[in-house]
Short mmCIF file of C-alpha atoms and ligand atoms in Angstrom, two decimals:
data_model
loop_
_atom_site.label_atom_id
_atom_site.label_comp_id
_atom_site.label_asym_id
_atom_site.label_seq_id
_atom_site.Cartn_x
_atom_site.Cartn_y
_atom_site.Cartn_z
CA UNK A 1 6.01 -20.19 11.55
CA UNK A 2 4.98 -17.18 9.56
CA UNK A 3 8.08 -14.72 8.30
CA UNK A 4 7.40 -11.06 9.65
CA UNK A 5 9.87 -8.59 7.67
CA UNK A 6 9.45 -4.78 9.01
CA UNK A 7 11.19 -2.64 5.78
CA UNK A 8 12.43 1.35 5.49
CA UNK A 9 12.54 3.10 2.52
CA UNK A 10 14.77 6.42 2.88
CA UNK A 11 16.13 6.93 -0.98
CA UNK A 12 14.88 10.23 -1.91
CA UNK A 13 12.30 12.23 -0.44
CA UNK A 14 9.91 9.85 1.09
CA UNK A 15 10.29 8.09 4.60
CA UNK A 16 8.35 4.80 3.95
CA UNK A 17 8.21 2.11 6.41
CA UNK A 18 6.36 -1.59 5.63
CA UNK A 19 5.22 -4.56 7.34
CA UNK A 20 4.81 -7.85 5.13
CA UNK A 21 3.57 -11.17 6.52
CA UNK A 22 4.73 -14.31 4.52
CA UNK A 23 4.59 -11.76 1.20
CA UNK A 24 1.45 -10.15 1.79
CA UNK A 25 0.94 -6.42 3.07
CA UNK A 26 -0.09 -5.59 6.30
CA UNK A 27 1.21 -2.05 6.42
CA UNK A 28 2.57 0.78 4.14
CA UNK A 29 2.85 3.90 5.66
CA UNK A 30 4.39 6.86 3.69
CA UNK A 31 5.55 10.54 4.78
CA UNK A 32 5.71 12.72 1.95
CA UNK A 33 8.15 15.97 1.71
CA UNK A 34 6.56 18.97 0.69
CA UNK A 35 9.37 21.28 1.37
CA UNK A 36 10.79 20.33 -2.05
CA UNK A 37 8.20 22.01 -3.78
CA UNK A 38 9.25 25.43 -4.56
CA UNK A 39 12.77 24.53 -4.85
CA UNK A 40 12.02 22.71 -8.69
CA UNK A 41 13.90 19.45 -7.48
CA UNK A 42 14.61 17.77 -4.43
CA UNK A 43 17.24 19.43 -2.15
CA UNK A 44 19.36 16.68 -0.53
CA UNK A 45 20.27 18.42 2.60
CA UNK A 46 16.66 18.89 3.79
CA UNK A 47 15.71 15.84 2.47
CA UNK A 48 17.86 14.06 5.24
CA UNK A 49 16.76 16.07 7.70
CA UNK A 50 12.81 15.54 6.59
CA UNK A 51 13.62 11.99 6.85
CA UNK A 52 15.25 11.97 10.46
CA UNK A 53 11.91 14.00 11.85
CA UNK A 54 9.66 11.60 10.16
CA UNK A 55 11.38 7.74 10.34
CA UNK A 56 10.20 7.46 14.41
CA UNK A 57 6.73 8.28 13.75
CA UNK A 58 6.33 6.22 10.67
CA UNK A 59 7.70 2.87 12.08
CA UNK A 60 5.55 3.31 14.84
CA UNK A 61 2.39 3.85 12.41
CA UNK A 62 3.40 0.80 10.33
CA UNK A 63 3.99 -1.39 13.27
CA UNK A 64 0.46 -0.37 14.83
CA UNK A 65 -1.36 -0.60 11.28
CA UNK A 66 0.05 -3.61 11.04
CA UNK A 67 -1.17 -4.86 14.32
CA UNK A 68 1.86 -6.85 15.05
CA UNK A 69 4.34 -6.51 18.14
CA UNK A 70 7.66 -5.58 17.87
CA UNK A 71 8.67 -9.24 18.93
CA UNK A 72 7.27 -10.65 16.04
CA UNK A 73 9.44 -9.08 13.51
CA UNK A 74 12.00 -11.50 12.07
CA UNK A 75 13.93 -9.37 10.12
CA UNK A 76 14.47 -5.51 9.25
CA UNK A 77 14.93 -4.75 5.91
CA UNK A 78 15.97 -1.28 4.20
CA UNK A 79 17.38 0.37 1.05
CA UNK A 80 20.83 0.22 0.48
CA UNK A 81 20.32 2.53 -2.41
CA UNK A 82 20.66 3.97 -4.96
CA UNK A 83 19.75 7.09 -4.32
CA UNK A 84 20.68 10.31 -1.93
CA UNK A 85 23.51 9.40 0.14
CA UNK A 86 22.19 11.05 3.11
CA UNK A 87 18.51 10.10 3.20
CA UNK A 88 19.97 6.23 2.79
CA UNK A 89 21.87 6.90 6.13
CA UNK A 90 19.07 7.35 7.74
CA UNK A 91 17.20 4.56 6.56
CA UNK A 92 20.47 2.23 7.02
CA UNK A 93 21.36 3.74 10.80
CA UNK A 94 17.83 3.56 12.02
CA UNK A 95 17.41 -0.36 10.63
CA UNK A 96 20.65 -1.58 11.99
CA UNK A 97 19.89 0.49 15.23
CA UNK A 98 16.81 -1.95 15.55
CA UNK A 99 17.71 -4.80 14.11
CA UNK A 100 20.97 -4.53 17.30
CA UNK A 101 17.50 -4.34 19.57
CA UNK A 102 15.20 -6.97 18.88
CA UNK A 103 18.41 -9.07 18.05
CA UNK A 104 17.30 -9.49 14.76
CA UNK A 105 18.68 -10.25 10.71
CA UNK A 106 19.28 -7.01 8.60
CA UNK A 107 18.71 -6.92 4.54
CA UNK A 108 19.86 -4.91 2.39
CA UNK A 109 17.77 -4.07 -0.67
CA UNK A 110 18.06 -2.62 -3.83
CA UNK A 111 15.79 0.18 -5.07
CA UNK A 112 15.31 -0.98 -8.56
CA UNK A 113 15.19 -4.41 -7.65
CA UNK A 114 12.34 -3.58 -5.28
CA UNK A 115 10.58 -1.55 -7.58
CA UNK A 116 10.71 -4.46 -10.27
CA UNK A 117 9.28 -7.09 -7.55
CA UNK A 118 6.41 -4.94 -6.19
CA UNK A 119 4.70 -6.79 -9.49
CA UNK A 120 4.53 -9.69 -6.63
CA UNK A 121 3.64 -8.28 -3.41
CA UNK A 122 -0.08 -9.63 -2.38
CA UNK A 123 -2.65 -7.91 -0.26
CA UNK A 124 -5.80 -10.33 1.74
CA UNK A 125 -8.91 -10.50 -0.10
CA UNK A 126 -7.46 -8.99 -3.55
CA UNK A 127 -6.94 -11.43 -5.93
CA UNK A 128 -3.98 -10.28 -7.89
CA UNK A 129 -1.86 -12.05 -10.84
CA UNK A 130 1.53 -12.12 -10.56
CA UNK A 131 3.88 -11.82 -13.47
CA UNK A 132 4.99 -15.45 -14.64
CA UNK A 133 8.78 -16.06 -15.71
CA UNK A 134 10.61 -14.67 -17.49
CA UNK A 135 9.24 -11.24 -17.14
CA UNK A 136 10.21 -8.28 -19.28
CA UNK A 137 9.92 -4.80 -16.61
CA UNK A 138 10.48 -1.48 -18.03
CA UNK A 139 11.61 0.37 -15.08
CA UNK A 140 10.77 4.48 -15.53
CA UNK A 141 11.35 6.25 -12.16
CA UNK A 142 12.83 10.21 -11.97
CA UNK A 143 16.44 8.82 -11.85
CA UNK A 144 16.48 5.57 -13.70
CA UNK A 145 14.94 4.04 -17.12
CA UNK A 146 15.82 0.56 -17.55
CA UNK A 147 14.80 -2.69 -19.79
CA UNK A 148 15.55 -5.63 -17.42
CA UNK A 149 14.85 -9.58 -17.39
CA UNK A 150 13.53 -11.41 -14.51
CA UNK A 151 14.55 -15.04 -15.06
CA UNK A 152 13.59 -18.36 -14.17
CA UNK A 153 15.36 -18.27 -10.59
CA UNK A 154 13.94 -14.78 -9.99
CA UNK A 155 17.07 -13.25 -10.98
CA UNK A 156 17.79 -9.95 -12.53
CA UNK A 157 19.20 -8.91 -15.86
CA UNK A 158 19.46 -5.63 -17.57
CA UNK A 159 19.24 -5.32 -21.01
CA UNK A 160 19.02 -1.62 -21.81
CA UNK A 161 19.23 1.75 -19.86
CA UNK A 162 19.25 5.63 -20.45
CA UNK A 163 22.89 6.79 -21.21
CA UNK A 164 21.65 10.21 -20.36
CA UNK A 165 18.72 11.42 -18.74
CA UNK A 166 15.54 9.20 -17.12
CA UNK A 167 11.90 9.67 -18.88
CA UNK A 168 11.25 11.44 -14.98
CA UNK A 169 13.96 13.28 -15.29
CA UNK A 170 12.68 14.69 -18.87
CA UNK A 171 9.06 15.00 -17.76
CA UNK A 172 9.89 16.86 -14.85
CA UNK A 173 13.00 19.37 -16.58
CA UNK A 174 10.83 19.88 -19.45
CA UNK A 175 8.05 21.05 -16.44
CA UNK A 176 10.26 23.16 -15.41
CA UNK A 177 11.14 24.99 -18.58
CA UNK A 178 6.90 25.45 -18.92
CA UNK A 179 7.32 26.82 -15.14
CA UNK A 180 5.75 24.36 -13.41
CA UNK A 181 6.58 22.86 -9.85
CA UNK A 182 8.15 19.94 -9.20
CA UNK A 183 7.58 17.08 -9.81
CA UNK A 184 6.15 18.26 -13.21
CA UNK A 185 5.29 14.21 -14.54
CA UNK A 186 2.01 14.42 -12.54
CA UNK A 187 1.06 17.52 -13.86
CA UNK A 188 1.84 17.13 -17.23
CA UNK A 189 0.31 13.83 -17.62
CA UNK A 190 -3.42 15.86 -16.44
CA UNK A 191 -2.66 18.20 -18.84
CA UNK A 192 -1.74 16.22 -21.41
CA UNK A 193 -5.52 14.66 -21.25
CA UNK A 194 -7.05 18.10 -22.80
CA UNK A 195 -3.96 18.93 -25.20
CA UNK A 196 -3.17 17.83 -28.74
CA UNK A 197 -0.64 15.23 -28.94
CA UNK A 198 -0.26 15.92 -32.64
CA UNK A 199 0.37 19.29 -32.72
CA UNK A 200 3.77 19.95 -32.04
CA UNK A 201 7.06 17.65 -33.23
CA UNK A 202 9.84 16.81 -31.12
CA UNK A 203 13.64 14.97 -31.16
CA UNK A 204 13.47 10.87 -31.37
CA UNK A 205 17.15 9.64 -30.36
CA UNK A 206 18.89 7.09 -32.89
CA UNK A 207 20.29 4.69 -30.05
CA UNK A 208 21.64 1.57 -30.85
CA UNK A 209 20.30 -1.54 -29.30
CA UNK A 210 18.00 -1.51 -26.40
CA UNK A 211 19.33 2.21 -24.65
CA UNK A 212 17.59 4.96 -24.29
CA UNK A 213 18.35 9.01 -24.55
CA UNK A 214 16.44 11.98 -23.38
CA UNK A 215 19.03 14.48 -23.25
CA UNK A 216 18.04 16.09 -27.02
CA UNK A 217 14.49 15.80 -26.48
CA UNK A 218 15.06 18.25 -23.51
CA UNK A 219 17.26 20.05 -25.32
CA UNK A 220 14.97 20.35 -28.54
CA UNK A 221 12.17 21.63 -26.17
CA UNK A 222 14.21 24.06 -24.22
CA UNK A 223 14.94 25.71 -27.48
CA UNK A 224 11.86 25.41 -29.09
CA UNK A 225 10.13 27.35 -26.38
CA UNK A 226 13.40 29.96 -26.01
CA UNK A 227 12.47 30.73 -29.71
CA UNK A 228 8.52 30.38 -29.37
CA UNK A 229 8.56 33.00 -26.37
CA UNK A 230 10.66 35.37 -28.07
CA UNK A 231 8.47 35.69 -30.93
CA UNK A 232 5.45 35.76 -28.44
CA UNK A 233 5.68 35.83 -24.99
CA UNK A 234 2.72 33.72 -24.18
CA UNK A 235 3.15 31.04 -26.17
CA UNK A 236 3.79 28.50 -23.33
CA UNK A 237 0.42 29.55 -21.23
CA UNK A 238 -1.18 29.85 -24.56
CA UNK A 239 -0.22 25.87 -25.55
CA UNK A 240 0.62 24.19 -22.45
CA UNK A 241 -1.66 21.64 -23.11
CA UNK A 242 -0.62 21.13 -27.01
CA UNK A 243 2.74 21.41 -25.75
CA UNK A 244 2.34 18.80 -22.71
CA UNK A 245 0.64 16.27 -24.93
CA UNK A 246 3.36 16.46 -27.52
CA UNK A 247 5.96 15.74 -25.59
CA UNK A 248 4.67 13.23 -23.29
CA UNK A 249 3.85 11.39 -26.85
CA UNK A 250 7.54 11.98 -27.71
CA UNK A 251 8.95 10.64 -24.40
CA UNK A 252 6.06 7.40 -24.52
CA UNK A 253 7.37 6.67 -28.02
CA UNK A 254 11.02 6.32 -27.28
CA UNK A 255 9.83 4.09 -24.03
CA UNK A 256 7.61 1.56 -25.74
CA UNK A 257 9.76 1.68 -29.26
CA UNK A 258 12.41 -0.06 -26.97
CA UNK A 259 10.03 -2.35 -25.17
CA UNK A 260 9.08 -3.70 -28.32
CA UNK A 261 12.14 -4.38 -29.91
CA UNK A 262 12.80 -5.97 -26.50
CA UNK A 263 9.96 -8.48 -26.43
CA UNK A 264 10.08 -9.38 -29.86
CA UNK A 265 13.59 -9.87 -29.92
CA UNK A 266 13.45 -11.84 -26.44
CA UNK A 267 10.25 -13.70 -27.01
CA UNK A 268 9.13 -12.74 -23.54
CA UNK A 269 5.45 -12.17 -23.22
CA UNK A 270 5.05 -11.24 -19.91
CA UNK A 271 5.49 -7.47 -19.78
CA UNK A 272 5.57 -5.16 -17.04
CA UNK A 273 6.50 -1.53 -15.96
CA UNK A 274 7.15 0.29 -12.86
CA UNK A 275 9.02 2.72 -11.17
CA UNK A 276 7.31 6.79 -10.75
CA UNK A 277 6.60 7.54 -14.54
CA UNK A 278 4.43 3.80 -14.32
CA UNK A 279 1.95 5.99 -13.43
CA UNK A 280 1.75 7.69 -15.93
CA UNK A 281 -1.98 7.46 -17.31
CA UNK A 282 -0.32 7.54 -21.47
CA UNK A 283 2.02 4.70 -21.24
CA UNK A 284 -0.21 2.55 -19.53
CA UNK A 285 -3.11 3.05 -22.31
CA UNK A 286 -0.85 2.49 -24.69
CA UNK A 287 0.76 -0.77 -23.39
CA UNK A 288 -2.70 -1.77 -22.91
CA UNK A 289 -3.12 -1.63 -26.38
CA UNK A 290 0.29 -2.58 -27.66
CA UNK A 291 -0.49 -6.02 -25.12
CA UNK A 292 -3.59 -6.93 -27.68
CA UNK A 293 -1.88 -6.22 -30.56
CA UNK A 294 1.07 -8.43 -29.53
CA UNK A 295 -0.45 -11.16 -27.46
CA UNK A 296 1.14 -9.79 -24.60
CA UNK A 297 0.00 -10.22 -20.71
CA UNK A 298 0.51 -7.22 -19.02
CA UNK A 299 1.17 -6.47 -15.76
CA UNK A 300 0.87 -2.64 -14.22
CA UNK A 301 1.34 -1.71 -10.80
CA UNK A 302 -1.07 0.00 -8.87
CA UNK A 303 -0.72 3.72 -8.84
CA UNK A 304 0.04 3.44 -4.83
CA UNK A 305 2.78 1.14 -5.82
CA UNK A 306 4.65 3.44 -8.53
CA UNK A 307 6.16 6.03 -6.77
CA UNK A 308 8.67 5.34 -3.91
CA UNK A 309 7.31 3.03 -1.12
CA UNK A 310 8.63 0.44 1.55
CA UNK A 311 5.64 -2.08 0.59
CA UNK A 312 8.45 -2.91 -2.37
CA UNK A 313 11.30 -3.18 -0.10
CA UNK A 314 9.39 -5.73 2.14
CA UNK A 315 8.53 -7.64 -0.28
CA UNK A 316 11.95 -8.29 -1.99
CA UNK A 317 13.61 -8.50 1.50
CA UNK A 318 10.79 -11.49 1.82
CA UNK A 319 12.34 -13.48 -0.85
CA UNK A 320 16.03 -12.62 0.03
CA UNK A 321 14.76 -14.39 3.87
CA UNK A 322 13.62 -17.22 2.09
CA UNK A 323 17.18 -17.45 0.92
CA UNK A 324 19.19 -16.45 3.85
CA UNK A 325 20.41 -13.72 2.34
CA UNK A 326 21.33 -11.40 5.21
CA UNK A 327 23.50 -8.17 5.45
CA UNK A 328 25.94 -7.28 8.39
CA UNK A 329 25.87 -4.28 10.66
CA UNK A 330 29.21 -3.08 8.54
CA UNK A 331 27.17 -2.14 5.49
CA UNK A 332 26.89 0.86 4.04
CA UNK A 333 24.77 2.84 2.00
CA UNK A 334 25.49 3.48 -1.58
CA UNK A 335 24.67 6.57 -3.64
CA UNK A 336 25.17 4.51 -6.91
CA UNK A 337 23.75 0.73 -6.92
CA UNK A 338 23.32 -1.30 -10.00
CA UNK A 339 21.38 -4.11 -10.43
O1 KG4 B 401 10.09 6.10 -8.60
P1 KG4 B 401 9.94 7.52 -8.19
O2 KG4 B 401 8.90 7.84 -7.15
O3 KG4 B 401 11.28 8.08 -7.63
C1 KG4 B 401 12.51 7.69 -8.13
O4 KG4 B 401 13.00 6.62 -7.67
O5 KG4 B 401 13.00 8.42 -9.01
O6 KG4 B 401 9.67 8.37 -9.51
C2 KG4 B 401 9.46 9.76 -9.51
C3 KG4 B 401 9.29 10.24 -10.94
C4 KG4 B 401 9.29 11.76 -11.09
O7 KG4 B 401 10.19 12.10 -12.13
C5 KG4 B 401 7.84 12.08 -11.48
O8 KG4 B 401 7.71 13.23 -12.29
C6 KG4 B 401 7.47 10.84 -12.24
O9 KG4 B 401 8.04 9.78 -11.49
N1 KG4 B 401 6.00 10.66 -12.33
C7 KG4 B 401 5.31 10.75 -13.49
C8 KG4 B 401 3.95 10.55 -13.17
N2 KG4 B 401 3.87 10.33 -11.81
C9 KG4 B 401 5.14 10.40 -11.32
N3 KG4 B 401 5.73 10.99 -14.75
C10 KG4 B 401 4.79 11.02 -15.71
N4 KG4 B 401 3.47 10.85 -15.48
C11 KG4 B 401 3.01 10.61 -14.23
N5 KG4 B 401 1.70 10.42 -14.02
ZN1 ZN B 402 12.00 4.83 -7.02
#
């Protein structure tokens, strides 16, 4: 009998919903929130509120994309976080509301757990590798930045995280000081493409071990531009491309510096990333090259699969079925969820 997980993903500010079939994709339907925008970060309140307009509608989509009934789901899957404590509630009520209806299993998930396995969610008629074990995953996403080992048995271990800020985080507060909307990673990644990575100098941190910090660098920039725009007012629409390509080279630096002490000191070959800043088209070049220069494979997710999506959360909840690893209808959601 084939194993038919339905999956919600409600952590920030997108209302995903995900139907997998024996771990391959048959729908992944996603409802951004524009509303966000102007604000320059996302604004819980109306974030849970986006997500309560949208969830109905977007089960209903994935359901019909994936051309299944609801009778053939065998289990409902969502995230139990981290993330925004009220988006999660919505995510959590609506799955146990429907898992109570069809009389089905819940599972909970884990963001950055699903974010790590999307390296192994298949799709019909694309022939994809899948990372072999153990597998080395830097996880870069707007609130996490992470150096974690999946072993043998498919488990999780982390290694090394950001005592401070995420690399999203920086790219998108360092947007902000150049004026830009959120979320400025996109943005400054296109701009980055036409600007001199060379010209400008920013903070490295001097972490021990396999951490990370991006607190200074932000810092550094906010008052290198304080001090540019006094002298000149223009300076920032004058160099935003200069200044965009510098620091993206700062914040890819302190990334892959880590990655590599990781692997070597590890031995681990099999390299990954994911999470939102995954997409960013810098650090995948440059793993690219750091993967022939090292003998590494690497694996990188497609750019649908970066950012926040419920194709991930299916496809962990998959294996955790296989296990009979279930969740009651007492859980609750949790704002702060480590791996
Ligand atoms: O994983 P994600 O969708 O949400 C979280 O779980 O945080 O990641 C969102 C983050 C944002 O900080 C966004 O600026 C960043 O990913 N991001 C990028 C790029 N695309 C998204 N950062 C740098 N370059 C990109 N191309
Ligand atoms: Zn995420």
């Amino acid at each position: 009998m084939p194993v038919t997980i339905l999956a919600i993903e409600s952590s920030c500010d997108d209302t995903s919903a995900a139907v997998v079939r024996d771990g391959y994709l048959l729908s992944n339907l996603i409802a951004g929130q524009e509303v966000h925008k102007s604000y320059g970060g996302v604004v819980p309140e109306l974030a849970s509120r986006a997500h309560q307009a949208n969830i109905v509608p977007v089960v209903d989509q994935a359901i019909k994309y994936a051309d299944i009934e609801r009778e053939d789901i065998d289990a409902l899957a969502f995230t139990r976080g981290p993330g925004l404590l009220g988006s999660l509630l919505v995510g959590t009520s609506f799955a146990k509301g429907f898992a109570l209806a069809l009389e089905k299993p819940l599972i909970e998930v884990n963001h950055l757990h699903a974010h790590i396995l999307s390296h192994w969610l298949r799709e019909k008629d694309k022939d994809k590798r899948t990372p072999g074990l153990p597998f080395l995953c830097l996880l870069v996403s707007g609130g996490h930045t992470q150096l974690i080992i999946v072993d043998r048995d498919m488990k999780l271990e982390g290694i090394g995280s950001t005592i401070d800020d995420a690399a999203g985080e920086a790219f998108d507060k360092c947007a902000k000081v150049m004026g830009m909307p959120y979320p400025g990673g996109p943005l400054i990644d296109k701009l980055a493409s036409e600007g001199n990575p060379d010209r400008f100098i920013f903070t490295r941190p001097k972490i021990e071990g396999f951490n990370f910090s991006f607190s200074g660098l932000k810092t550094n920039f906010l008052y290198f531009l304080r001090d540019a725009v006094k002298e000149r007012p223009e300076f920032v629409e004058e160099n935003k491309k200069d200044l965009c390509a510098s620091l993206q080279k700062t914040i890819i630096e302190i990334l892959l510096d880590k990655l590599v002490k990781a692997a070597l000191k590890t031995g681990i070959k099999e390299i990954g990333i994911a999470g939102g800043v995954a997409a960013n088209s810098s650090l995948r070049s440059s793993l690219s090259q750091l993967a022939g220069q090292y003998g590494w494979n690497i694996y990188l997710p497609e750019l649908k699969y970066t950012t926040d999506n419920a194709a991930m959360i299916a496809i962990t909840a998959y294996f955790k079925y296989l296990e009979n690893d279930f969740t009651g209808q007492d859980t609750v959601p949790l704002a702060r969820f480590n791996i």
